Short mmCIF file of C-alpha atoms in Angstrom, two decimals:
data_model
loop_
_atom_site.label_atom_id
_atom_site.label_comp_id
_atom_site.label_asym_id
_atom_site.label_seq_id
_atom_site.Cartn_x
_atom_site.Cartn_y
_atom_site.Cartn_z
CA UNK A 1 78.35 222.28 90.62
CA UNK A 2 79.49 220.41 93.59
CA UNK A 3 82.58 217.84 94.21
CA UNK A 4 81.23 214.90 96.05
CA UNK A 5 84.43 212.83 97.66
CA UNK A 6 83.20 209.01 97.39
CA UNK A 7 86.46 206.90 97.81
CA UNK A 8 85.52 203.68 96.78
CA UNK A 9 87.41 200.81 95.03
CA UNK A 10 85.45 199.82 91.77
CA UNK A 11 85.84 196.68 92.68
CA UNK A 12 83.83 197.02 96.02
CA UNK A 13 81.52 194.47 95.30
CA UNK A 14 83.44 191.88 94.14
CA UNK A 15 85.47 192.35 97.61
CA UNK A 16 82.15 191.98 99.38
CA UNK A 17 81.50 189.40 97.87
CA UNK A 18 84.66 187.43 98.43
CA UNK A 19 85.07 188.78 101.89
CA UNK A 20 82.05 186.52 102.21
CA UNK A 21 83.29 183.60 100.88
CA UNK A 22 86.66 183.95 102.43
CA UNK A 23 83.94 183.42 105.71
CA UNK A 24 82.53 180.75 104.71
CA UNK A 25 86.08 178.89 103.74
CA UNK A 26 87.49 179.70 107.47
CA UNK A 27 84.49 178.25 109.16
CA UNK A 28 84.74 174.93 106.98
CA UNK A 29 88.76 175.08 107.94
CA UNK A 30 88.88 174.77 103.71
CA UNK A 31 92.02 175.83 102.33
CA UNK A 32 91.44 177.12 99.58
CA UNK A 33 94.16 178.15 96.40
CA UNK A 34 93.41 180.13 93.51
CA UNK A 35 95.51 178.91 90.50
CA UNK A 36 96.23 181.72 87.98
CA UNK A 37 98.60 181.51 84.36
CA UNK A 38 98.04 181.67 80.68
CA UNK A 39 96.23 179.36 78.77
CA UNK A 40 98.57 176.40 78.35
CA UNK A 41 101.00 176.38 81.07
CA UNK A 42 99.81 172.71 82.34
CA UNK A 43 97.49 174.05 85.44
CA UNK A 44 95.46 171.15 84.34
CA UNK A 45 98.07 168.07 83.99
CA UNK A 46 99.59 169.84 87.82
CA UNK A 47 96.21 168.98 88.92
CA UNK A 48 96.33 165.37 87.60
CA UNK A 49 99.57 164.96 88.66
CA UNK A 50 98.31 166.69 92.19
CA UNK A 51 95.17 164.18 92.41
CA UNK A 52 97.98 160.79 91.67
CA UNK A 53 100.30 162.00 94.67
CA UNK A 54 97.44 163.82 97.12
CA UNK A 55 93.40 161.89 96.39
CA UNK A 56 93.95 158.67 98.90
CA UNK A 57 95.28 161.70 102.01
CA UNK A 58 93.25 164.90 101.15
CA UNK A 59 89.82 165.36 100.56
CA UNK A 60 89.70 167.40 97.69
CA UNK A 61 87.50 170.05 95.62
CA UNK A 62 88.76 171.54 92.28
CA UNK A 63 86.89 174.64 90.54
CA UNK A 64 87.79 175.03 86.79
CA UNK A 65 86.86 178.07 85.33
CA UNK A 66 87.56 177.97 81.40
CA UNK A 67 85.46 180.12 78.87
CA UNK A 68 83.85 177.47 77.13
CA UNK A 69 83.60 173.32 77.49
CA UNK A 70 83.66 171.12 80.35
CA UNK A 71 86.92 169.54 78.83
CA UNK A 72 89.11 170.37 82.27
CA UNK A 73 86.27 169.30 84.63
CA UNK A 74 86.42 166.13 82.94
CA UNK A 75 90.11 165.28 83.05
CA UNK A 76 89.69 165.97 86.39
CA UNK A 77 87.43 163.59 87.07
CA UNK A 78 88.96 161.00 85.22
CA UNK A 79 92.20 161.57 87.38
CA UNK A 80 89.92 160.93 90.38
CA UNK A 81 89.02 164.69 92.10
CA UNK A 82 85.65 165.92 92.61
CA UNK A 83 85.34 168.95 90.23
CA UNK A 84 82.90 171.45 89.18
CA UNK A 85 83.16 173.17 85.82
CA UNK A 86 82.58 177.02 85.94
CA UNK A 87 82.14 178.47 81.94
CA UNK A 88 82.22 181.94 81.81
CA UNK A 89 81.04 182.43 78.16
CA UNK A 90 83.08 185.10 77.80
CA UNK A 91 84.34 186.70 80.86
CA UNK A 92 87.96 186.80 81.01
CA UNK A 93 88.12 185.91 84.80
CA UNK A 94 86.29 184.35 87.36
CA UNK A 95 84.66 186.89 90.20
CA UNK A 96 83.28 186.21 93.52
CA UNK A 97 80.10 185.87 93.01
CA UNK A 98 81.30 182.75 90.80
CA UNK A 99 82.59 181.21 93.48
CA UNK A 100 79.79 181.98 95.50
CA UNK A 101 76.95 180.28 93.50
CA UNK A 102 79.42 177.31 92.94
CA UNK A 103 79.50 176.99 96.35
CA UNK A 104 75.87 177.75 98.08
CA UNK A 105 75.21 174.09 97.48
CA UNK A 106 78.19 172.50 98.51
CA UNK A 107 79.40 170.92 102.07
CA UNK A 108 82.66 172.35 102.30
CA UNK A 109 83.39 170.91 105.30
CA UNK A 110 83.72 167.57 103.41
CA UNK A 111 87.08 168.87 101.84
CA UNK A 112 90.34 169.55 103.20
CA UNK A 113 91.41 171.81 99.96
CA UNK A 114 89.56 173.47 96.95
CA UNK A 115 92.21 174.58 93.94
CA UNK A 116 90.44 176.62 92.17
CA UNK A 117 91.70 176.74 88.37
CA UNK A 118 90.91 180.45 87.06
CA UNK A 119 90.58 181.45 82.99
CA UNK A 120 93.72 180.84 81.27
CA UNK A 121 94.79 184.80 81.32
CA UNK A 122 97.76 187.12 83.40
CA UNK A 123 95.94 190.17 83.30
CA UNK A 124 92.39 189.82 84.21
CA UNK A 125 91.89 187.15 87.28
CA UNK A 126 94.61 188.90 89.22
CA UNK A 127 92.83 191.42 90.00
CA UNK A 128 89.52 189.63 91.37
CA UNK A 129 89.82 188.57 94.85
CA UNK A 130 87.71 185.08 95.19
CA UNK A 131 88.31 184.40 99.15
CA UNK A 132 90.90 182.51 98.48
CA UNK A 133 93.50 181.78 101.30
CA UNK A 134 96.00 181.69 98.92
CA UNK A 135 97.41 182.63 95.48
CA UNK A 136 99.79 180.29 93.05
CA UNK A 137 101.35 181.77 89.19
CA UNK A 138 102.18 178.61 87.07
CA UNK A 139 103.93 179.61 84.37
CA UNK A 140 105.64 177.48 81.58
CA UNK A 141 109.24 177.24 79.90
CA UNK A 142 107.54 177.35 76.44
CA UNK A 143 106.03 180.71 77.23
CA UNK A 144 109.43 182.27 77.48
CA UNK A 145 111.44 183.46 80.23
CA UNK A 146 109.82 187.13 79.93
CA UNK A 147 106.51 186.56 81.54
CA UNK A 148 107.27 188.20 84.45
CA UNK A 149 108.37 191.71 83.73
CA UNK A 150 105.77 191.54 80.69
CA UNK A 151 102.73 190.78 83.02
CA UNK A 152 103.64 192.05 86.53
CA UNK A 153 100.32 191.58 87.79
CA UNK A 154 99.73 187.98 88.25
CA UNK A 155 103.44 187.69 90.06
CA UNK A 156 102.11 190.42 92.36
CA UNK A 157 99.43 188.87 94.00
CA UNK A 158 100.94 185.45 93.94
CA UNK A 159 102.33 183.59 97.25
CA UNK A 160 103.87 180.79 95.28
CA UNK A 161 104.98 180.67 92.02
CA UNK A 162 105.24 177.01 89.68
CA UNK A 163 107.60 176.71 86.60
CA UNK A 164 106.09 173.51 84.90
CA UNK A 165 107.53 171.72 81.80
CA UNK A 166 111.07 172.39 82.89
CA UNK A 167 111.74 168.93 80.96
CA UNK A 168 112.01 170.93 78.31
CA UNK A 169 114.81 173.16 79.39
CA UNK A 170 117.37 171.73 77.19
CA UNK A 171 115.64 172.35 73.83
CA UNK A 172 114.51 176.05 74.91
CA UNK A 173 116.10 179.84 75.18
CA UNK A 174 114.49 179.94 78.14
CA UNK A 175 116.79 181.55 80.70
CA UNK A 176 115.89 180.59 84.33
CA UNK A 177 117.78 183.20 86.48
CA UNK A 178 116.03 186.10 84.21
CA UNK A 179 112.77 184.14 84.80
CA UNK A 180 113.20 184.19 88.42
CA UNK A 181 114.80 187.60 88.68
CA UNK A 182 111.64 188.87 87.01
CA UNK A 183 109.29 187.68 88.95
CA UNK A 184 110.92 188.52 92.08
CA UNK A 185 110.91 192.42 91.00
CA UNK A 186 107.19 191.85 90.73
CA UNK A 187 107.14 190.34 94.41
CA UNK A 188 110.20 190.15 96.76
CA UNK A 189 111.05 186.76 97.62
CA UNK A 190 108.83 185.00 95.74
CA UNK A 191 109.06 181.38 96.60
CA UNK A 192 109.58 179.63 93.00
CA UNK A 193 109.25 175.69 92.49
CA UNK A 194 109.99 174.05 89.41
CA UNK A 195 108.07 171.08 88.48
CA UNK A 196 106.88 168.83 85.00
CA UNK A 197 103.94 166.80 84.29
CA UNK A 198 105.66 164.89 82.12
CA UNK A 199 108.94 163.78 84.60
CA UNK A 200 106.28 164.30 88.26
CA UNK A 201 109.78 166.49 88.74
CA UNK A 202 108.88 168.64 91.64
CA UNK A 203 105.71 167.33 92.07
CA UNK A 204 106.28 166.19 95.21
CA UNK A 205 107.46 169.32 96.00
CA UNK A 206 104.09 171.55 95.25
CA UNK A 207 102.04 168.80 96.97
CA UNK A 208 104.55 169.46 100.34
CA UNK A 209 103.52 173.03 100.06
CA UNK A 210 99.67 172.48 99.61
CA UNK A 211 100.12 170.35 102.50
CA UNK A 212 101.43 173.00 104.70
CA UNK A 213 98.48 175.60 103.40
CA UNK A 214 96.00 172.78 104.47
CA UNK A 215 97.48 172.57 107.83
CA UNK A 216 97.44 176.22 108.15
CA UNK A 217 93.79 176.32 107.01
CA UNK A 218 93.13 173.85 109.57
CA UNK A 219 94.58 175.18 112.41
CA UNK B 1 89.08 192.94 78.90
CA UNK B 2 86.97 193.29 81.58
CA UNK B 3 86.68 196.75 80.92
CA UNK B 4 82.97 196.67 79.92
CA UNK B 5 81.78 195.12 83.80
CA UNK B 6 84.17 198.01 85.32
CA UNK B 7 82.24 200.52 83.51
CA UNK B 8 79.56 198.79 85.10
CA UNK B 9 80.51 198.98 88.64
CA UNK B 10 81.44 202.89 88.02
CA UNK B 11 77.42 203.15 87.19
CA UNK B 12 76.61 201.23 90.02
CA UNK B 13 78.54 203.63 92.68
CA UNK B 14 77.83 206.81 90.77
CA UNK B 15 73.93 205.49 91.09
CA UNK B 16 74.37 204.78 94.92
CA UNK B 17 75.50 207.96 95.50
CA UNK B 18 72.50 209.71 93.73
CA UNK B 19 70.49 208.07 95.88
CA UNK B 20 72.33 209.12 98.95
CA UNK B 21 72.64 212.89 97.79
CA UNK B 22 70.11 213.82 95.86
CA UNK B 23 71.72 215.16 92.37
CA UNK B 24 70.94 215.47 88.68
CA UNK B 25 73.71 215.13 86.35
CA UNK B 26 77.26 214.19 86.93
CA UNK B 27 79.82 215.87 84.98
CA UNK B 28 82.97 214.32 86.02
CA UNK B 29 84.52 210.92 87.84
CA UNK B 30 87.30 210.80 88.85
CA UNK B 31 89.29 207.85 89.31
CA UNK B 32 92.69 206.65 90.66
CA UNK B 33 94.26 203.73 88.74
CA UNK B 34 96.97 201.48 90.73
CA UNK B 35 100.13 200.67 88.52
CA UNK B 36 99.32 196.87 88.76
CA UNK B 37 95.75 197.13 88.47
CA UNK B 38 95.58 195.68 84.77
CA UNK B 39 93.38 198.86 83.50
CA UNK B 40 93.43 199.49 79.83
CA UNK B 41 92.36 203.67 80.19
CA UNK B 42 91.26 203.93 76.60
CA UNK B 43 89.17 200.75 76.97
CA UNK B 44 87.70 201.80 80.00
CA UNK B 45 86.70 205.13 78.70
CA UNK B 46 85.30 203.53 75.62
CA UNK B 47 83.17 200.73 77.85
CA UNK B 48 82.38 204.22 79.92
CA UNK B 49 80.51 205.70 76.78
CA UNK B 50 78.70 202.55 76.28
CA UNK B 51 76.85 202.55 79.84
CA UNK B 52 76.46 206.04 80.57
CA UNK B 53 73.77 206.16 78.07
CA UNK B 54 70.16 207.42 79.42
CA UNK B 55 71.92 207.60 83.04
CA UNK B 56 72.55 210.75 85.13
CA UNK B 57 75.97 209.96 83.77
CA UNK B 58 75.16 210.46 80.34
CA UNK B 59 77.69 213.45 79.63
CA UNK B 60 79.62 212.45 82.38
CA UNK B 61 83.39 212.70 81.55
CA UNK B 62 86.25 210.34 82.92
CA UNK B 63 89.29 211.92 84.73
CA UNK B 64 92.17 209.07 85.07
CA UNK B 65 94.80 209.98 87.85
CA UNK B 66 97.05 207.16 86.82
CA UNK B 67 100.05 206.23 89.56
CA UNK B 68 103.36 205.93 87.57
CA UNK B 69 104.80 202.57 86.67
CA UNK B 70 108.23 202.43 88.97
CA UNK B 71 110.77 200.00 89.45
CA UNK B 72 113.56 200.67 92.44
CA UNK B 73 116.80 198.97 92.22
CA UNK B 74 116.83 196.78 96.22
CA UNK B 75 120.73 197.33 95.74
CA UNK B 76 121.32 200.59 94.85
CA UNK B 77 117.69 202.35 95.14
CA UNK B 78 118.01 204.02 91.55
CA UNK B 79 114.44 204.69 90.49
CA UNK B 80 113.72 204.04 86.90
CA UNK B 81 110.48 203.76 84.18
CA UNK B 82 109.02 200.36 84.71
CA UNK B 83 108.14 200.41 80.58
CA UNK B 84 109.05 198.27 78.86
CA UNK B 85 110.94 196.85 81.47
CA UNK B 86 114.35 197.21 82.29
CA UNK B 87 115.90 193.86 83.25
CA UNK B 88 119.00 195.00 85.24
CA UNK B 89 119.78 198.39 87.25
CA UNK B 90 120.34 201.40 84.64
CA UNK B 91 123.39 202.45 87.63
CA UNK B 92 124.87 199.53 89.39
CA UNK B 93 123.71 196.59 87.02
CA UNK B 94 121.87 194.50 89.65
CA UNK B 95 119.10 192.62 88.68
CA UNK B 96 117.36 192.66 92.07
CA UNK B 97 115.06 194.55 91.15
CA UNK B 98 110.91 195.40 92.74
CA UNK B 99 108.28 196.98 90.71
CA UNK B 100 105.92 199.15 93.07
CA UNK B 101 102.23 199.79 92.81
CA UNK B 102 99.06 199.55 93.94
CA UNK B 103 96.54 197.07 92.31
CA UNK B 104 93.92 199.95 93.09
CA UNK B 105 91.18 201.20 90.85
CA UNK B 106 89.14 203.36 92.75
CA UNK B 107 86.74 206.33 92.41
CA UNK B 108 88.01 209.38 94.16
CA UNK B 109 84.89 211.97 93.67
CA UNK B 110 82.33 212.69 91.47
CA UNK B 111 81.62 216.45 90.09
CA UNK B 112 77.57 216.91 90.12
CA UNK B 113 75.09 219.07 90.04
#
């Protein structure tokens, strides 16, 4: 019997793979976002709203990973973004190497910004690493304000976090400094903007901080 | 839920180090799992059993080292159980509160022969 020391993540390849990409996005001067939430939350109607306020300015790329249908890819396009439709068949979240055949084809240098929208799921897609530059949590008032503490995870990784449908506030239990305080234990200081589809509340807001990520990619 | 392509990438390593040293059979891995790393134990164990078959692997056990799920208090510094999730400070009642952990899953060492 011997002990052989190996010390090495299980998710080694995926990193490879996504320290790749993450290459390739820096030499385009892409900015690229990786959207993460549960299945629901409006990550879709925040990208229609994104494409009314951002199209005409930005040059932009969306990724939409669901497990089946090309349903998202197609709203999408109707809203006026370029989008490619990733099904997984499956897989709970979208890996690197994903991203990576999505992308062998395409001139990314003919974007400003790719959002890419992962599987509808907290647990999974936080823990694979696409390359992305950065990493946004949408959650929703109708999921309930315990999200958060429930799964950690997804507020963990994130850089930004989106509360969508707050039109609905005044019909729900949904308590917004326990939301907030909740994610913030998962990540200190987590910036939080709250925003509806329904309203373009806050929209305007989210688009101001993509903005700033592009010009950071860019620089 | 992703369990089963974890397993996976434990076969994968565990193969790429029989071909750097040269053993038989592996009788233990041993792996370190992050407090935020979304890891299901039991279902990783059971995808485990799955993919092991007809590998050096095949009676290979898993050892979990699991880091404890901890939140602090950022007023007070109490230290309590992160399940299921207190909402406020068990001494001073402050809800500022900061889960720690590592989103780790990695494998530590292998026991061969």
């Amino acid at each position: 019997m011997a002990d052989i020391p190996v010390r090495k993540s299980v998710r080694s390849r995926n990193d490879e793979i996504a320290a790749e990409n993450r290459g390739r996005f820096r030499e385009a001067g892409l900015c690229v976002v990786n959207m993460l939430s549960s299945p629901g939350s409006g990550k879709t109607s925040l990208l229609e709203r994104t494409a009314a306020h951002m199209k005409d300015r930005l040059r932009i790329l969306v990724i939409d990973g669901d497990v089946e249908t090309e349903r998202d890819a197609d709203r999408l396009r109707k809203a006026g973004l370029e989008a490619i439709q990733i099904q997984t068949h499956g897989s709970c979240h979208l890996s690197a190497a994903m991203i990576a055949e999505q992308i062998a084809t395409v001139d990314l240098s003919a974007y400003d910004l790719l959002l890419i929208e992962n599987i509808g799921n907290l647990v999974c897609p936080s823990n694979y690493d696409l390359g992305e530059a950065r990493r946004v949590v949408v959650a929703s008032t109708t999921e309930g304000d315990d999200k958060p503490i429930k799964y950690p995870e997804a507020y963990h990784t994130a850089d930004l976090c989106v509360l969508n449908k707050v039109d609905l506030l005044p019909y729900l239990p949904f308590d917004v400094a326990a939301f907030e305080a909740g994610a913030r234990r998962a990540k200190a200081g987590l910036p939080i903007l709250q925003t509806s589809c329904t309203t373009d509340s806050g929209v305007d807001a989210w688009c101001r901080w993509l903005d700033d990520q592009v010009r950071a990619a860019e620089a | 839920m992703h369990e089963l392509s974890l397993a996976q990438n434990i076969m994968e390593i565990v193969e790429a180090e029989r071909a750097e040293h040269g053993f038989e059979r592996v009788h233990e891995i041993r792996l370190k799992v992050g407090a935020l790393s979304g890891i299901d134990p039991q279902a990783l164990e059971l995808a485990f059993e799955a993919v092991r078959e007809d590998t050096c692997a095949a009676e290979a056990t898993i050892e979990i080292d699991a880091e404890p799920r901890v939140v602090t208090c950022r007023r007070c510094g109490a230290t309590m159980d992160a399940d299921p999730g207190p909402v406020a400070c068990g001494s001073c009642g402050s809800t500022d509160l900061d889960l720690q952990g590592s989103t780790g899953l990695d494998i530590v060492s292998l026991e061969v022969d």
